[in-house]
mmCIF file of C-alpha atoms in Angstrom:
data_model
loop_
_atom_site.group_PDB
_atom_site.id
_atom_site.type_symbol
_atom_site.label_atom_id
_atom_site.label_comp_id
_atom_site.label_asym_id
_atom_site.label_seq_id
_atom_site.Cartn_x
_atom_site.Cartn_y
_atom_site.Cartn_z
ATOM 1 C CA MET A 219 0.000 0.000 0.000
ATOM 2 C CA TYR A 220 1.382 3.403 -1.019
ATOM 3 C CA PHE A 221 -1.524 5.728 -0.226
ATOM 4 C CA ILE A 222 -2.654 6.990 3.188
ATOM 5 C CA PRO A 223 -6.084 5.526 3.989
ATOM 6 C CA GLN A 224 -8.707 8.284 4.340
ATOM 7 C CA HIS A 225 -12.181 7.488 5.607
ATOM 8 C CA THR A 226 -13.674 10.441 3.691
ATOM 9 C CA PHE A 227 -11.818 9.721 0.434
ATOM 10 C CA LYS A 228 -14.032 9.185 -2.601
ATOM 11 C CA ASN A 229 -12.198 6.861 -4.964
ATOM 12 C CA LEU A 230 -13.252 7.944 -8.444
ATOM 13 C CA PRO A 231 -13.223 5.502 -11.355
ATOM 14 C CA ILE A 232 -10.206 5.719 -13.641
ATOM 15 C CA LEU A 233 -10.984 7.854 -16.682
ATOM 16 C CA PHE A 234 -8.968 7.108 -19.810
ATOM 17 C CA LYS A 235 -9.231 10.183 -22.019
ATOM 18 C CA THR A 236 -7.946 10.190 -25.575
ATOM 19 C CA ASP A 237 -6.310 13.637 -25.285
ATOM 20 C CA LEU A 238 -2.642 13.609 -26.225
ATOM 21 C CA LEU A 239 -0.374 14.191 -23.224
ATOM 22 C CA TYR A 240 2.731 13.991 -25.411
ATOM 23 C CA LYS A 241 3.464 12.778 -28.941
ATOM 24 C CA GLY A 242 1.614 9.484 -29.300
ATOM 25 C CA VAL A 243 1.001 9.305 -25.539
ATOM 26 C CA THR A 244 -2.496 9.243 -24.072
ATOM 27 C CA ALA A 245 -3.487 8.144 -20.578
ATOM 28 C CA VAL A 246 -3.598 4.475 -21.567
ATOM 29 C CA HIS A 247 0.075 4.704 -22.637
ATOM 30 C CA LEU A 248 1.315 6.040 -19.284
ATOM 31 C CA PRO A 249 3.680 3.739 -17.328
ATOM 32 C CA GLN A 250 1.973 0.485 -16.338
ATOM 33 C CA VAL A 251 3.251 0.740 -12.753
ATOM 34 C CA TYR A 252 1.518 4.117 -12.450
ATOM 35 C CA LEU A 253 -1.711 2.664 -13.867
ATOM 36 C CA ASP A 254 -1.445 -0.295 -11.477
ATOM 37 C CA LEU A 255 -1.032 2.147 -8.579
ATOM 38 C CA LEU A 256 -4.172 4.001 -9.625
ATOM 39 C CA ALA A 257 -6.024 0.691 -9.744
ATOM 40 C CA GLU A 258 -5.286 0.484 -5.996
ATOM 41 C CA GLN A 259 -6.543 4.050 -5.511
ATOM 42 C CA ASN A 260 -7.087 6.727 -8.125
ATOM 43 C CA GLY A 261 -4.622 9.246 -6.706
ATOM 44 C CA GLY A 262 -4.017 10.502 -3.178
ATOM 45 C CA TYR A 263 -1.460 11.327 -0.499
ATOM 46 C CA LEU A 264 1.527 9.038 0.018
ATOM 47 C CA LEU A 265 2.548 7.131 3.137
ATOM 48 C CA CYS A 266 6.203 7.765 2.211
ATOM 49 C CA SER A 267 6.901 11.430 1.603
ATOM 50 C CA ARG A 268 10.552 11.778 0.569
ATOM 51 C CA ILE A 269 12.703 10.765 -2.370
ATOM 52 C CA PRO A 270 16.533 11.041 -2.377
ATOM 53 C CA THR A 271 18.144 13.618 -4.679
ATOM 54 C CA LYS A 272 21.736 14.094 -5.791
ATOM 55 C CA GLU A 273 21.580 17.860 -5.273
ATOM 56 C CA PRO A 274 19.875 20.093 -2.685
ATOM 57 C CA THR A 275 16.236 21.099 -3.181
ATOM 58 C CA SER A 276 13.907 23.589 -1.515
ATOM 59 C CA ASP A 277 13.004 20.775 0.893
ATOM 60 C CA GLY A 278 16.431 19.519 1.994
ATOM 61 C CA LEU A 279 20.069 18.915 1.191
ATOM 62 C CA ASP A 280 19.566 15.423 -0.212
ATOM 63 C CA TYR A 281 15.866 14.874 -0.740
ATOM 64 C CA ALA A 282 12.664 16.265 -2.216
ATOM 65 C CA ALA A 283 9.235 15.981 -0.638
ATOM 66 C CA VAL A 284 6.562 14.080 -2.563
ATOM 67 C CA HIS A 285 3.008 14.684 -1.383
ATOM 68 C CA GLU A 286 0.214 13.665 -3.694
ATOM 69 C CA ILE A 287 -0.039 11.473 -6.786
ATOM 70 C CA LEU A 288 -2.506 12.866 -9.315
ATOM 71 C CA GLY A 289 -5.266 10.576 -10.532
ATOM 72 C CA LEU A 290 -6.903 9.962 -13.891
ATOM 73 C CA HIS A 291 -10.238 11.703 -13.372
ATOM 74 C CA ASP A 292 -11.783 15.152 -13.819
ATOM 75 C CA ASN A 293 -11.886 16.224 -10.172
ATOM 76 C CA ARG A 294 -9.747 19.382 -9.905
ATOM 77 C CA PRO A 295 -7.204 20.139 -8.555
ATOM 78 C CA ASN A 296 -5.849 16.580 -8.142
ATOM 79 C CA SER A 297 -6.493 15.474 -11.712
ATOM 80 C CA LEU A 298 -3.522 14.643 -13.927
ATOM 81 C CA TYR A 299 -5.457 15.984 -16.919
ATOM 82 C CA ALA A 300 -6.247 19.351 -15.330
ATOM 83 C CA GLN A 301 -2.728 19.949 -14.031
ATOM 84 C CA GLN A 302 -1.011 19.582 -17.405
ATOM 85 C CA ALA A 303 -1.845 23.254 -17.932
ATOM 86 C CA VAL A 304 0.944 24.024 -15.414
ATOM 87 C CA ILE A 305 3.485 22.637 -17.881
ATOM 88 C CA ARG A 306 2.265 25.001 -20.589
ATOM 89 C CA SER A 307 1.897 28.088 -18.366
ATOM 90 C CA ALA A 308 5.421 27.609 -16.962
ATOM 91 C CA GLY A 309 6.890 27.275 -20.452
ATOM 92 C CA LEU A 310 8.273 23.803 -19.745
ATOM 93 C CA PRO A 311 9.076 21.352 -22.550
ATOM 94 C CA ASP A 312 6.121 19.350 -23.839
ATOM 95 C CA TYR A 313 7.880 16.025 -23.134
ATOM 96 C CA PHE A 314 6.995 16.391 -19.427
ATOM 97 C CA VAL A 315 3.759 14.789 -18.183
ATOM 98 C CA LEU A 316 3.074 16.058 -14.691
ATOM 99 C CA PHE A 317 1.880 13.548 -12.039
ATOM 100 C CA SER A 318 2.530 15.420 -8.758
ATOM 101 C CA ILE A 319 2.479 19.104 -7.832
ATOM 102 C CA ASN A 320 3.091 21.281 -4.794
ATOM 103 C CA GLY A 321 3.221 24.957 -5.648
ATOM 104 C CA SER A 322 6.279 25.473 -7.863
ATOM 105 C CA GLN A 323 7.593 21.940 -7.233
ATOM 106 C CA LEU A 324 6.639 19.281 -9.743
ATOM 107 C CA PHE A 325 7.295 15.627 -10.519
ATOM 108 C CA ALA A 326 6.837 14.531 -14.098
ATOM 109 C CA PHE A 327 7.266 11.637 -16.486
ATOM 110 C CA ASP A 328 10.153 12.708 -18.721
ATOM 111 C CA TYR A 329 9.621 11.348 -22.230
ATOM 112 C CA SER A 330 12.899 12.854 -23.457
ATOM 113 C CA LYS A 331 14.839 10.277 -21.446
ATOM 114 C CA LEU A 332 13.557 6.699 -21.650
ATOM 115 C CA SER A 333 14.774 3.599 -19.840
ATOM 116 C CA LEU A 334 15.971 0.506 -21.717
ATOM 117 C CA SER A 335 12.419 -0.840 -21.485
ATOM 118 C CA GLY A 336 11.009 2.367 -23.005
ATOM 119 C CA GLU A 337 9.624 3.832 -19.772
ATOM 120 C CA PRO A 338 9.948 7.589 -19.131
ATOM 121 C CA SER A 339 12.374 8.658 -16.423
ATOM 122 C CA ILE A 340 11.134 10.719 -13.458
ATOM 123 C CA ARG A 341 12.114 14.366 -13.228
ATOM 124 C CA TYR A 342 11.883 16.696 -10.239
ATOM 125 C CA ILE A 343 11.348 20.315 -11.313
ATOM 126 C CA ASP A 344 11.249 23.418 -9.129
ATOM 127 C CA ILE A 345 10.015 26.224 -11.352
ATOM 128 C CA GLU A 346 10.861 28.934 -8.818
ATOM 129 C CA THR A 347 14.513 27.947 -8.347
ATOM 130 C CA ASP A 348 15.007 26.415 -11.825
ATOM 131 C CA ASN A 349 16.142 23.165 -10.194
ATOM 132 C CA TRP A 350 15.742 20.161 -12.518
ATOM 133 C CA GLN A 351 16.889 16.709 -11.398
ATOM 134 C CA THR A 352 16.295 13.160 -12.586
ATOM 135 C CA VAL A 353 15.317 11.228 -9.444
ATOM 136 C CA ALA A 354 14.503 7.786 -10.871
ATOM 137 C CA ALA A 355 14.988 5.785 -14.052
ATOM 138 C CA ASP A 356 11.261 4.977 -14.193
ATOM 139 C CA PHE A 357 8.117 5.108 -12.048
ATOM 140 C CA ASP A 358 8.728 1.690 -10.504
ATOM 141 C CA GLN A 359 12.119 2.865 -9.218
ATOM 142 C CA PHE A 360 10.515 6.117 -8.073
ATOM 143 C CA LEU A 361 8.135 4.180 -5.806
ATOM 144 C CA GLN A 362 10.970 2.009 -4.514
ATOM 145 C CA PHE A 363 13.048 5.087 -3.612
ATOM 146 C CA LEU A 364 10.323 6.714 -1.484
ATOM 147 C CA ASN A 365 11.089 6.969 2.248
ATOM 148 C CA PRO A 366 8.763 7.616 5.198
ATOM 149 C CA ALA A 367 9.229 10.938 7.007
ATOM 150 C CA PRO A 368 7.070 13.475 8.848
ATOM 151 C CA ILE A 369 6.267 16.822 7.262
ATOM 152 C CA ALA A 370 8.353 19.396 9.143
ATOM 153 C CA VAL A 371 6.429 22.492 10.277
ATOM 154 C CA PRO A 372 8.580 25.590 9.660
ATOM 155 C CA GLU A 373 8.496 28.668 11.885
ATOM 156 C CA GLU A 374 9.291 31.263 9.227
ATOM 157 C CA ILE A 375 6.889 30.373 6.420
ATOM 158 C CA ARG A 376 3.485 28.732 6.179
ATOM 159 C CA LEU A 377 3.134 25.324 4.608
ATOM 160 C CA THR A 378 1.146 25.137 1.394
ATOM 161 C CA HIS A 379 -2.291 23.527 1.620
ATOM 162 C CA THR A 380 -0.883 20.468 -0.166
ATOM 163 C CA GLU A 381 1.868 20.165 2.452
ATOM 164 C CA GLY A 382 -0.619 20.898 5.216
ATOM 165 C CA ALA A 383 -3.069 18.239 4.093
ATOM 166 C CA HIS A 384 -0.239 15.698 3.918
ATOM 167 C CA ALA A 385 1.006 16.751 7.356
ATOM 168 C CA PHE A 386 -2.454 16.369 8.912
ATOM 169 C CA LEU A 387 -2.805 12.884 7.443
ATOM 170 C CA LEU A 388 0.634 11.800 8.694
ATOM 171 C CA ALA A 389 0.542 13.500 12.109
ATOM 172 C CA ASP A 390 0.505 11.692 15.424
ATOM 173 C CA ALA A 391 -1.152 13.088 18.548
ATOM 174 C CA ALA A 392 2.095 14.759 19.679
ATOM 175 C CA GLY A 393 2.480 16.823 16.514
ATOM 176 C CA PHE A 394 -1.204 17.471 15.975
ATOM 177 C CA PRO A 395 -1.622 20.697 18.051
ATOM 178 C CA GLU A 396 1.337 22.327 16.292
ATOM 179 C CA LEU A 397 -0.344 21.835 12.929
ATOM 180 C CA PHE A 398 -3.605 23.462 13.954
ATOM 181 C CA LEU A 399 -1.627 26.323 15.502
ATOM 182 C CA HIS A 400 0.432 26.712 12.322
ATOM 183 C CA PHE A 401 -2.693 27.228 10.210
ATOM 184 C CA GLU A 402 -4.986 28.950 12.742
ATOM 185 C CA ASP A 403 -4.838 32.338 10.943
ATOM 186 C CA ASP A 404 -5.019 30.850 7.450
ATOM 187 C CA PRO A 405 -7.447 33.016 5.439
ATOM 188 C CA ASP A 406 -9.120 29.976 3.882
ATOM 189 C CA LYS A 407 -11.330 29.089 6.824
ATOM 190 C CA GLN A 408 -13.283 26.540 4.804
ATOM 191 C CA TRP A 409 -10.088 24.551 4.272
ATOM 192 C CA TYR A 410 -9.211 24.810 7.981
ATOM 193 C CA LEU A 411 -12.690 23.738 9.120
ATOM 194 C CA GLN A 412 -12.480 20.803 6.739
ATOM 195 C CA TRP A 413 -9.616 19.377 8.800
ATOM 196 C CA ILE A 414 -11.355 20.027 12.102
ATOM 197 C CA ALA A 415 -14.374 18.165 10.726
ATOM 198 C CA TYR A 416 -12.165 15.362 9.395
ATOM 199 C CA PHE A 417 -10.790 14.640 12.878
ATOM 200 C CA SER A 418 -14.093 15.175 14.701
ATOM 201 C CA ASP A 419 -14.882 11.469 14.333
ATOM 202 C CA HIS A 420 -11.347 10.139 14.851
ATOM 203 C CA PRO A 421 -11.374 6.933 16.949
ATOM 204 C CA ASP A 422 -8.804 8.410 19.367
ATOM 205 C CA PRO A 423 -10.415 10.979 21.722
ATOM 206 C CA ALA A 424 -7.073 12.789 22.003
ATOM 207 C CA PHE A 425 -7.332 13.766 18.317
ATOM 208 C CA ARG A 426 -10.983 14.790 18.709
ATOM 209 C CA SER A 427 -10.172 16.892 21.751
ATOM 210 C CA ILE A 428 -7.366 18.751 19.958
ATOM 211 C CA ALA A 429 -9.647 19.358 16.956
ATOM 212 C CA CYS A 430 -12.379 20.723 19.239
ATOM 213 C CA GLU A 431 -9.868 23.035 20.930
ATOM 214 C CA ALA A 432 -8.791 24.278 17.482
ATOM 215 C CA LEU A 433 -12.445 25.036 16.754
ATOM 216 C CA GLU A 434 -12.650 26.926 20.056
ATOM 217 C CA THR A 435 -9.807 29.221 18.927
ATOM 218 C CA GLN A 436 -11.575 29.869 15.632
ATOM 219 C CA ILE A 437 -14.884 30.724 17.286
ATOM 220 C CA LEU A 438 -13.319 32.958 19.942
ATOM 221 C CA TYR A 439 -10.845 34.843 17.754
ATOM 222 C CA PHE A 440 -11.857 34.442 14.090
ATOM 223 C CA ARG A 441 -15.649 34.268 14.334
ATOM 224 C CA ASN A 442 -16.331 36.981 11.750
ATOM 225 C CA GLU A 443 -14.217 35.110 9.180
ATOM 226 C CA LEU A 444 -15.884 31.704 9.604
ATOM 227 C CA PRO A 445 -18.224 30.241 6.971
ATOM 228 C CA ASP A 446 -21.805 29.313 7.846
ATOM 229 C CA ASN A 447 -21.028 25.600 8.107
ATOM 230 C CA VAL A 448 -19.112 26.172 11.377
ATOM 231 C CA THR A 449 -22.310 25.118 13.178
ATOM 232 C CA ASP A 450 -22.321 21.819 11.284
ATOM 233 C CA VAL A 451 -18.720 21.164 12.315
ATOM 234 C CA LEU A 452 -19.534 22.042 15.918
ATOM 235 C CA ALA A 453 -22.508 19.652 15.875
ATOM 236 C CA ASN A 454 -20.077 16.740 15.432
ATOM 237 C CA PHE A 455 -18.559 17.505 18.838
ATOM 238 C CA LEU A 456 -21.878 18.103 20.600
ATOM 239 C CA THR A 457 -22.641 14.395 20.307
ATOM 240 C CA ASP A 458 -19.130 13.177 21.132
ATOM 241 C CA SER A 459 -18.861 10.157 23.418
ATOM 242 C CA ASP A 460 -16.246 11.965 25.530
ATOM 243 C CA ALA A 461 -17.916 14.091 28.220
ATOM 244 C CA ALA A 462 -15.146 16.721 28.294
ATOM 245 C CA ILE A 463 -15.398 17.271 24.536
ATOM 246 C CA GLN A 464 -19.189 17.515 24.821
ATOM 247 C CA ARG A 465 -18.900 20.153 27.540
ATOM 248 C CA LEU A 466 -16.465 22.264 25.518
ATOM 249 C CA ALA A 467 -18.684 21.974 22.453
ATOM 250 C CA GLY A 468 -21.695 23.058 24.512
ATOM 251 C CA THR A 469 -19.820 26.143 25.703
ATOM 252 C CA LEU A 470 -18.901 26.965 22.096
ATOM 253 C CA ALA A 471 -22.515 26.546 20.987
ATOM 254 C CA LYS A 472 -23.561 29.151 23.591
ATOM 255 C CA GLU A 473 -20.750 31.426 22.416
ATOM 256 C CA LEU A 474 -22.050 31.261 18.839
ATOM 257 C CA ALA A 475 -25.644 31.808 19.971
ATOM 258 C CA ASP A 476 -24.642 34.983 21.831
ATOM 259 C CA GLU A 477 -23.139 36.724 18.839
#
């Protein structure tokens, strides 16, 4: 298994479009190992988040972070089809077929450099720093090279939403509060509430308690910025099996009613 299991994940059917991704290459011609991976799950976040590199990257001295594998479907923004526009807008060569993206950092099938078996090599590209590196001879080797690692939370800059989503999915209870704190003033409150809601039915009450406390901060300090569905998220905690979480949720419900 390569993907992180998500209880809310909707696994879309694989869609084989006939649009050309490169000369003579449509979705059905993409590497078989990639297609086999999508048969397991049609895209998603990876259990192993790092791949070794020969040169430094924006992520580290000897590795690049890999977050999400794009699927073959039409659900933006994690569709391989939709994200090919990044290649064109960045002025990159047409022999790249993008399969993972995080801001300016991309991973692509490189059809200019094929393996002995005719498979495209895997290229890491950072558009912002103009850092291009071949990280694997083919997609099978790419998967074999992946290593497990937590997503580090920096103090100076905010993680992207792609990095944040990956970090939430990989976090343990010890690192969980730091993540909610890191994103507490994120302007996209819908995205933030989505993660509070995601953990509101976690089997471990420690996770649910931390999520409820994150919601408390939002209601007390960011109330005017919250979308209307904050009451729906709060309702998840009002029926929690843990009495302490229920009490906190009840207090928050009164706080919202008094506005």
